[in-house]
Amino acid sequence: MRYLRLLGIFWAASAAARMEYRAAFVVAMFASVIETAGKLFGVYLFYSSGFELGGWPWQEALLVLGFAQLVDAFFLLFFVPNLRRISEMVQDGTLDFVLLKPVDSQFWVSAQKLDPIGLPYLLLGAAVLGYAGWASGLAAGGWAWLAFAGAGAVFLVYALAFLLATTSIWFVKIFNVVHFLSSMIWSAQYPVQAYARPFRLFLTFVLPVYFMTTAPAELALGRVGGGAPWAMFLVALGLFAFSRAFWRFALRFYTSASS
């Protein structure tokens, strides 16, 4: 409960600070609508000529796009405003004050900021997922798997982004690599089956964005069975646990800028 109260304080302060610039927020809302419409139009162009991306029908391909939008929204909401600050705190030595607080340091550096600019993207992503799920005829179980897969995708992308941001302890200005991860997620806004085999392997085993977009859609559609759904979620939780262990390991090498 203490951490929930802290979240409320953190996010209320962040939202209040951000909403001082109301015009910028309104412009960002329009930009999110235009950007999402552009992505939908890009998918539509393929299907308007009768072409199916990797053999996926139109409404099912929209599920993949919806998951990509969902993950990108969490990047804007939490990851960009928080994880970017890790390299800044390492550089100017303010990470010292975080480590001295009676709060889990990973929680502090991961959740202190909230950027409301990501909210329109989150709502639009949920709308795309809702429409795609309805058009695909998902049953009640399919909707449950959709929510389950969405949580797993967010866990996975957070763990990957935090692992990359943690390397700031050694390399300091590394946050552009996290932006690279965000860009690669959008390369997987289409089903990975639509790509050539080398790039498909890269998106699956080297930079596993397949598990953030296409795999959750396959899970919701019932295309994977057996222990695969639980394996996906366990991989996400395992990577999250590894990110915590790696953070604690990295802190052993942290040298205060003031010491």
mmCIF file of N, CA, C and O in Angstrom, residues 47 52-61 63-64 136 138 145 191-193 210 214-226 228-229 232:
data_model
loop_
_atom_site.group_PDB
_atom_site.id
_atom_site.type_symbol
_atom_site.label_atom_id
_atom_site.label_comp_id
_atom_site.label_asym_id
_atom_site.label_seq_id
_atom_site.Cartn_x
_atom_site.Cartn_y
_atom_site.Cartn_z
ATOM 1 N N TYR A 47 -3.960 -4.298 -47.847
ATOM 2 C CA TYR A 47 -5.147 -5.142 -48.005
ATOM 3 C C TYR A 47 -6.116 -4.616 -49.055
ATOM 4 O O TYR A 47 -6.980 -5.357 -49.532
ATOM 5 N N GLU A 52 -2.407 -10.089 -48.400
ATOM 6 C CA GLU A 52 -2.485 -10.371 -46.976
ATOM 7 C C GLU A 52 -1.084 -10.476 -46.399
ATOM 8 O O GLU A 52 -0.250 -11.230 -46.913
ATOM 9 N N LEU A 53 -0.827 -9.724 -45.350
ATOM 10 C CA LEU A 53 0.490 -9.710 -44.727
ATOM 11 C C LEU A 53 0.757 -11.033 -44.020
ATOM 12 O O LEU A 53 0.132 -11.346 -43.009
ATOM 13 N N GLY A 54 1.655 -11.815 -44.559
ATOM 14 C CA GLY A 54 2.004 -13.088 -43.941
ATOM 15 C C GLY A 54 0.837 -14.051 -43.836
ATOM 16 O O GLY A 54 0.860 -14.953 -42.990
ATOM 17 N N GLY A 55 -0.186 -13.867 -44.677
ATOM 18 C CA GLY A 55 -1.356 -14.729 -44.623
ATOM 19 C C GLY A 55 -2.354 -14.359 -43.540
ATOM 20 O O GLY A 55 -3.299 -15.115 -43.288
ATOM 21 N N TRP A 56 -2.177 -13.206 -42.895
ATOM 22 C CA TRP A 56 -3.088 -12.758 -41.835
ATOM 23 C C TRP A 56 -4.232 -11.957 -42.441
ATOM 24 O O TRP A 56 -3.983 -11.012 -43.203
ATOM 25 N N PRO A 57 -5.484 -12.276 -42.129
ATOM 26 C CA PRO A 57 -6.602 -11.432 -42.556
ATOM 27 C C PRO A 57 -6.483 -10.027 -41.970
ATOM 28 O O PRO A 57 -5.788 -9.805 -40.976
ATOM 29 N N TRP A 58 -7.196 -9.092 -42.563
ATOM 30 C CA TRP A 58 -7.134 -7.685 -42.179
ATOM 31 C C TRP A 58 -7.374 -7.469 -40.691
ATOM 32 O O TRP A 58 -6.583 -6.831 -40.008
ATOM 33 N N GLN A 59 -8.469 -8.023 -40.170
ATOM 34 C CA GLN A 59 -8.818 -7.755 -38.781
ATOM 35 C C GLN A 59 -7.822 -8.381 -37.813
ATOM 36 O O GLN A 59 -7.571 -7.847 -36.723
ATOM 37 N N GLU A 60 -7.207 -9.496 -38.185
ATOM 38 C CA GLU A 60 -6.219 -10.123 -37.315
ATOM 39 C C GLU A 60 -4.888 -9.363 -37.357
ATOM 40 O O GLU A 60 -4.191 -9.266 -36.343
ATOM 41 N N ALA A 61 -4.542 -8.814 -38.519
ATOM 42 C CA ALA A 61 -3.343 -7.997 -38.609
ATOM 43 C C ALA A 61 -3.475 -6.741 -37.754
ATOM 44 O O ALA A 61 -2.482 -6.231 -37.216
ATOM 45 N N LEU A 63 -4.791 -6.660 -34.871
ATOM 46 C CA LEU A 63 -4.424 -7.038 -33.507
ATOM 47 C C LEU A 63 -2.928 -6.803 -33.267
ATOM 48 O O LEU A 63 -2.528 -6.311 -32.212
ATOM 49 N N VAL A 64 -2.117 -7.167 -34.259
ATOM 50 C CA VAL A 64 -0.670 -6.951 -34.138
ATOM 51 C C VAL A 64 -0.378 -5.459 -34.038
ATOM 52 O O VAL A 64 0.406 -5.018 -33.186
ATOM 53 N N SER A 136 -12.545 -9.964 -35.273
ATOM 54 C CA SER A 136 -11.999 -11.322 -35.384
ATOM 55 C C SER A 136 -12.904 -12.350 -34.716
ATOM 56 O O SER A 136 -12.626 -13.554 -34.791
ATOM 57 N N LEU A 138 -13.547 -12.777 -31.387
ATOM 58 C CA LEU A 138 -12.963 -13.389 -30.194
ATOM 59 C C LEU A 138 -14.054 -13.798 -29.213
ATOM 60 O O LEU A 138 -14.989 -13.032 -28.957
ATOM 61 N N TRP A 145 -7.366 -13.915 -22.896
ATOM 62 C CA TRP A 145 -5.998 -14.117 -23.353
ATOM 63 C C TRP A 145 -5.411 -12.823 -23.911
ATOM 64 O O TRP A 145 -4.209 -12.582 -23.804
ATOM 65 N N PRO A 191 2.597 -8.434 -38.836
ATOM 66 C CA PRO A 191 2.952 -9.810 -38.441
ATOM 67 C C PRO A 191 4.340 -10.180 -38.958
ATOM 68 O O PRO A 191 4.695 -9.879 -40.106
ATOM 69 N N VAL A 192 5.150 -10.800 -38.108
ATOM 70 C CA VAL A 192 6.530 -11.100 -38.518
ATOM 71 C C VAL A 192 6.560 -12.078 -39.691
ATOM 72 O O VAL A 192 7.556 -12.144 -40.414
ATOM 73 N N GLN A 193 5.470 -12.827 -39.918
ATOM 74 C CA GLN A 193 5.433 -13.752 -41.049
ATOM 75 C C GLN A 193 5.484 -13.014 -42.390
ATOM 76 O O GLN A 193 5.749 -13.617 -43.427
ATOM 77 N N TYR A 210 8.980 -9.836 -31.569
ATOM 78 C CA TYR A 210 7.923 -10.773 -31.951
ATOM 79 C C TYR A 210 7.044 -11.099 -30.752
ATOM 80 O O TYR A 210 5.814 -11.203 -30.868
ATOM 81 N N THR A 214 3.395 -9.801 -32.400
ATOM 82 C CA THR A 214 2.782 -10.920 -33.123
ATOM 83 C C THR A 214 2.383 -12.058 -32.192
ATOM 84 O O THR A 214 1.274 -12.601 -32.293
ATOM 85 N N ALA A 215 3.261 -12.432 -31.263
ATOM 86 C CA ALA A 215 2.964 -13.548 -30.355
ATOM 87 C C ALA A 215 1.723 -13.278 -29.498
ATOM 88 O O ALA A 215 0.875 -14.174 -29.355
ATOM 89 N N PRO A 216 1.551 -12.084 -28.903
ATOM 90 C CA PRO A 216 0.311 -11.826 -28.161
ATOM 91 C C PRO A 216 -0.937 -11.937 -29.029
ATOM 92 O O PRO A 216 -1.976 -12.431 -28.579
ATOM 93 N N ALA A 217 -0.831 -11.479 -30.292
ATOM 94 C CA ALA A 217 -1.980 -11.592 -31.193
ATOM 95 C C ALA A 217 -2.292 -13.057 -31.484
ATOM 96 O O ALA A 217 -3.458 -13.465 -31.498
ATOM 97 N N GLU A 218 -1.254 -13.861 -31.701
ATOM 98 C CA GLU A 218 -1.465 -15.290 -31.938
ATOM 99 C C GLU A 218 -2.083 -15.953 -30.716
ATOM 100 O O GLU A 218 -2.931 -16.848 -30.840
ATOM 101 N N LEU A 219 -1.678 -15.524 -29.551
ATOM 102 C CA LEU A 219 -2.211 -16.079 -28.310
ATOM 103 C C LEU A 219 -3.697 -15.751 -28.173
ATOM 104 O O LEU A 219 -4.506 -16.619 -27.842
ATOM 105 N N ALA A 220 -4.067 -14.501 -28.438
ATOM 106 C CA ALA A 220 -5.471 -14.096 -28.330
ATOM 107 C C ALA A 220 -6.340 -14.821 -29.356
ATOM 108 O O ALA A 220 -7.502 -15.143 -29.085
ATOM 109 N N LEU A 221 -5.773 -15.099 -30.533
ATOM 110 C CA LEU A 221 -6.522 -15.768 -31.596
ATOM 111 C C LEU A 221 -6.555 -17.282 -31.434
ATOM 112 O O LEU A 221 -7.214 -17.968 -32.208
ATOM 113 N N GLY A 222 -5.836 -17.789 -30.439
ATOM 114 C CA GLY A 222 -5.821 -19.228 -30.206
ATOM 115 C C GLY A 222 -4.945 -19.992 -31.166
ATOM 116 O O GLY A 222 -5.143 -21.193 -31.376
ATOM 117 N N ARG A 223 -3.974 -19.309 -31.779
ATOM 118 C CA ARG A 223 -3.096 -19.980 -32.733
ATOM 119 C C ARG A 223 -1.979 -20.750 -32.055
ATOM 120 O O ARG A 223 -1.281 -21.529 -32.699
ATOM 121 N N VAL A 224 -1.756 -20.488 -30.795
ATOM 122 C CA VAL A 224 -0.764 -21.245 -30.036
ATOM 123 C C VAL A 224 -1.475 -21.900 -28.864
ATOM 124 O O VAL A 224 -2.385 -21.317 -28.279
ATOM 125 N N GLY A 225 -1.072 -23.098 -28.541
ATOM 126 C CA GLY A 225 -1.739 -23.823 -27.464
ATOM 127 C C GLY A 225 -0.737 -24.540 -26.591
ATOM 128 O O GLY A 225 0.468 -24.287 -26.621
ATOM 129 N N GLY A 226 -1.256 -25.485 -25.808
ATOM 130 C CA GLY A 226 -0.394 -26.226 -24.907
ATOM 131 C C GLY A 226 0.178 -25.320 -23.832
ATOM 132 O O GLY A 226 -0.512 -24.490 -23.240
ATOM 133 N N ALA A 228 2.518 -23.073 -24.432
ATOM 134 C CA ALA A 228 3.113 -21.883 -25.040
ATOM 135 C C ALA A 228 2.655 -20.578 -24.395
ATOM 136 O O ALA A 228 3.476 -19.696 -24.145
ATOM 137 N N PRO A 229 1.323 -20.398 -24.123
ATOM 138 C CA PRO A 229 0.915 -19.127 -23.503
ATOM 139 C C PRO A 229 1.613 -18.869 -22.172
ATOM 140 O O PRO A 229 2.076 -17.754 -21.913
ATOM 141 N N MET A 232 5.311 -17.965 -22.630
ATOM 142 C CA MET A 232 5.530 -16.570 -23.009
ATOM 143 C C MET A 232 5.527 -15.663 -21.783
ATOM 144 O O MET A 232 6.377 -14.787 -21.620
#
